[in-house]
Amino acid sequence: MQSRDPLAPTQAQAAPGASVILVVEDDLGVRMLATRLLEREGYHVIAVADGEAGYRAVAEHNPDLVLLDVGLPKLDGFEVTRALRRDPRTATLPILLVTGRTNAEDVVAGLDAGADDFVRKPYDRAELLARIRSALRLRRALVGMEAAHAVVTALANAVEAKDAPTEHHCQRLAFMATRLATRIGLPEAERDAIAYGALLHDVGKIGVPEAILTKTGPLDDDEWAVMRRHPEIGERICAPLAAFGVFGPIIRHHHERWDGGGYPDGLRGEGIPVGARVVALVDAFDAMTHDRTYRAARSVADALGEIVRLAGRQFDPDLAPMLVLDVNRGPVMTPAVVDRPFVGPGLGRERAANPLVSITGRRS
């Protein structure tokens, strides 16, 4: 009997309509383990052994999700992820990177490449399946949103086009916010609302002049007044949508602060909708860890330090440590370790020009 090539793609029978998962893993034992585990859960599995084969398999099989090892031969997981994200046809394909690495900087590098989540090796069965279900659920929500709200999504893309450094910001936020919402146990309907709200949170910036969005120096009082209107503009843009009632409050209130010092309504504490609190938190983290025209990106450690330091003032004190835990996948950092001031380049000038600028150095 002819022996089977262990590196060849494998396909297994599954129920009609089952979600298709592509497993890209060079370790034969790990690849077979993942395949058997997913098949038992009713998924249709395609398994390949290197990055180039994985990239080709996406085009050939159109999977619903890719479980992608980082340390692959030929093309590593980061390279495959970046290639898939460059293709409009796979720009929103869920990608879960598999790695034994535990460094937060590596996790952020993978997310920046376009991955939606990380799975640690060796697999924890329950965690792996939960992350797959979450990613597939969000994917279905995104596909539905793309079909129903194409015009507003185009407006959101137009905002990112006006402000190049924020490219992919909204998509990163949607996945981070949904992951945090899952961690804190919010029901599926609320998680979907948070995904929509995160994707569209800044759509009101379509009404903000590009000169203000891309200004490299501090904004003056008049410019800040214009910038601070974007949540209300976004609310008006999205109000005609059928699902507006569930995600509209996130668009309007994602710049409220726990201490009541935010805008547009000065809500405080639990008076702020929980979805808006989630989006505000991940929005601040993403903004701090990416370059802006008015300041350079901060390290992950510095950003998490600011999150912890501002818990109970700018951020929900219960959500903040959950975000730190989610990023680190380990014990929550203590204030003694991370409590240090965050002052980015030019931040002092911005705060002097307008005391309402967020201490995180965000212009939003």
Short mmCIF file of C-alpha atoms in Angstrom, two decimals, residues 11-173:
data_model
loop_
_atom_site.label_atom_id
_atom_site.label_comp_id
_atom_site.label_asym_id
_atom_site.label_seq_id
_atom_site.Cartn_x
_atom_site.Cartn_y
_atom_site.Cartn_z
CA GLN A 11 -8.89 17.27 4.16
CA ALA A 12 -11.52 15.56 6.24
CA GLN A 13 -15.22 14.97 5.75
CA ALA A 14 -17.53 17.31 7.66
CA ALA A 15 -21.20 18.13 7.70
CA PRO A 16 -22.43 20.23 4.74
CA GLY A 17 -22.18 23.91 5.60
CA ALA A 18 -19.54 23.38 8.29
CA SER A 19 -17.03 26.17 8.78
CA VAL A 20 -13.75 25.55 6.95
CA ILE A 21 -10.59 25.99 9.02
CA LEU A 22 -7.14 26.04 7.45
CA VAL A 23 -4.41 24.76 9.78
CA VAL A 24 -0.89 25.84 8.78
CA GLU A 25 1.63 24.05 11.02
CA ASP A 26 5.01 22.52 10.17
CA ASP A 27 5.12 20.16 13.16
CA LEU A 28 3.38 16.97 12.03
CA GLY A 29 2.29 15.97 15.53
CA VAL A 30 0.81 19.39 16.33
CA ARG A 31 -0.83 19.55 12.90
CA MET A 32 -2.49 16.16 13.37
CA LEU A 33 -3.58 17.04 16.91
CA ALA A 34 -5.20 20.28 15.78
CA THR A 35 -6.87 18.53 12.84
CA ARG A 36 -8.38 15.78 14.99
CA LEU A 37 -9.54 18.25 17.63
CA LEU A 38 -11.29 20.50 15.12
CA GLU A 39 -12.82 17.61 13.18
CA ARG A 40 -14.39 16.31 16.40
CA GLU A 41 -16.02 19.71 16.81
CA GLY A 42 -17.61 19.44 13.37
CA TYR A 43 -15.30 21.74 11.42
CA HIS A 44 -14.05 20.99 7.92
CA VAL A 45 -10.25 21.03 8.23
CA ILE A 46 -7.55 21.61 5.63
CA ALA A 47 -3.99 21.18 6.92
CA VAL A 48 -0.72 22.20 5.27
CA ALA A 49 2.88 22.31 6.46
CA ASP A 50 4.47 25.62 5.38
CA GLY A 51 3.68 29.27 4.79
CA GLU A 52 3.71 29.18 0.99
CA ALA A 53 1.34 26.20 0.94
CA GLY A 54 -0.87 27.99 3.45
CA TYR A 55 -1.06 31.11 1.31
CA ARG A 56 -1.99 29.05 -1.75
CA ALA A 57 -4.56 27.05 0.23
CA VAL A 58 -6.42 30.23 1.18
CA ALA A 59 -6.96 31.06 -2.50
CA GLU A 60 -7.87 27.46 -3.35
CA HIS A 61 -10.22 26.60 -0.47
CA ASN A 62 -11.56 29.98 0.74
CA PRO A 63 -11.49 29.02 4.44
CA ASP A 64 -13.58 30.72 7.11
CA LEU A 65 -10.59 30.96 9.49
CA VAL A 66 -6.84 30.34 9.42
CA LEU A 67 -4.97 28.80 12.36
CA LEU A 68 -1.45 29.89 11.49
CA ASP A 69 1.81 28.95 13.19
CA VAL A 70 4.32 31.79 13.52
CA GLY A 71 7.55 29.80 13.00
CA LEU A 72 6.89 28.31 9.57
CA PRO A 73 9.35 27.42 6.81
CA LYS A 74 9.40 29.35 3.50
CA LEU A 75 7.06 32.10 4.74
CA ASP A 76 6.60 32.67 8.46
CA GLY A 77 3.22 33.41 10.01
CA PHE A 78 3.75 37.17 10.09
CA GLU A 79 4.62 37.23 6.36
CA VAL A 80 1.57 35.16 5.44
CA THR A 81 -0.65 37.40 7.56
CA ARG A 82 0.64 40.58 5.94
CA ALA A 83 0.20 39.07 2.47
CA LEU A 84 -3.40 38.08 3.20
CA ARG A 85 -4.21 41.50 4.63
CA ARG A 86 -2.91 43.21 1.49
CA ASP A 87 -5.47 41.32 -0.60
CA PRO A 88 -8.94 42.90 -0.38
CA ARG A 89 -10.48 39.44 -0.75
CA THR A 90 -8.88 38.26 2.52
CA ALA A 91 -8.60 41.57 4.37
CA THR A 92 -11.12 40.45 7.01
CA LEU A 93 -10.40 36.70 7.00
CA PRO A 94 -9.98 35.66 10.67
CA ILE A 95 -6.34 34.75 11.38
CA LEU A 96 -5.31 33.19 14.69
CA LEU A 97 -1.54 33.05 15.11
CA VAL A 98 -0.16 30.07 17.01
CA THR A 99 3.02 30.58 19.00
CA GLY A 100 4.96 29.52 22.06
CA ARG A 101 6.17 33.08 22.57
CA THR A 102 4.91 34.99 25.59
CA ASN A 103 6.44 38.44 25.06
CA ALA A 104 3.78 41.16 24.81
CA GLU A 105 5.80 42.95 22.12
CA ASP A 106 5.61 39.83 19.93
CA VAL A 107 1.85 39.68 20.45
CA VAL A 108 1.47 43.32 19.41
CA ALA A 109 3.74 42.71 16.38
CA GLY A 110 1.42 39.92 15.29
CA LEU A 111 -1.67 42.06 15.79
CA ASP A 112 -0.02 44.84 13.80
CA ALA A 113 0.66 42.39 10.97
CA GLY A 114 -3.09 41.87 10.86
CA ALA A 115 -3.72 38.82 13.05
CA ASP A 116 -6.98 38.81 14.96
CA ASP A 117 -5.79 36.84 17.96
CA PHE A 118 -3.06 34.61 19.40
CA VAL A 119 -3.24 31.01 20.58
CA ARG A 120 -0.49 29.66 22.81
CA LYS A 121 1.25 26.34 22.33
CA PRO A 122 0.71 23.78 23.70
CA TYR A 123 -3.01 24.11 22.99
CA ASP A 124 -5.52 24.44 25.76
CA ARG A 125 -8.52 22.75 24.13
CA ALA A 126 -11.20 24.89 25.73
CA GLU A 127 -9.34 28.16 25.05
CA LEU A 128 -8.56 27.24 21.42
CA LEU A 129 -12.16 26.34 20.65
CA ALA A 130 -13.48 29.44 22.42
CA ARG A 131 -11.17 31.72 20.43
CA ILE A 132 -12.18 30.04 17.17
CA ARG A 133 -15.88 30.40 17.98
CA SER A 134 -15.37 34.05 18.91
CA ALA A 135 -13.44 34.83 15.71
CA LEU A 136 -15.99 33.06 13.51
CA ARG A 137 -18.86 34.84 15.27
CA LEU A 138 -17.21 38.21 14.73
CA ARG A 139 -16.50 37.29 11.12
CA ARG A 140 -20.20 36.57 10.57
CA ALA A 141 -21.08 39.88 12.19
CA LEU A 142 -18.59 41.71 10.00
CA VAL A 143 -19.89 40.05 6.84
CA GLY A 144 -23.43 41.00 7.79
CA MET A 145 -22.35 44.53 8.50
CA GLU A 146 -20.51 44.79 5.20
CA ALA A 147 -23.68 43.77 3.38
CA ALA A 148 -26.08 45.97 5.34
CA HIS A 149 -23.98 49.02 6.09
CA ALA A 150 -21.67 49.35 3.11
CA VAL A 151 -22.14 53.10 2.81
CA VAL A 152 -21.22 53.81 6.42
CA THR A 153 -18.26 51.43 6.22
CA ALA A 154 -17.09 53.37 3.18
CA LEU A 155 -17.33 56.54 5.25
CA ALA A 156 -15.24 54.94 7.99
CA ASN A 157 -12.65 53.99 5.38
CA ALA A 158 -12.75 57.56 4.11
CA VAL A 159 -11.87 58.79 7.60
CA GLU A 160 -8.83 56.51 7.69
CA ALA A 161 -7.86 57.69 4.22
CA LYS A 162 -7.93 61.28 5.46
CA ASP A 163 -5.72 60.37 8.41
CA ALA A 164 -3.17 57.86 7.07
CA PRO A 165 -1.52 56.95 10.43
CA THR A 166 -4.87 55.54 11.64
CA GLU A 167 -5.09 52.96 8.83
CA HIS A 168 -6.58 49.67 10.12
CA HIS A 169 -7.21 51.33 13.51
CA CYS A 170 -10.95 50.62 13.43
CA GLN A 171 -10.50 46.97 12.46
CA ARG A 172 -7.92 46.43 15.21
CA LEU A 173 -10.31 48.03 17.67
#
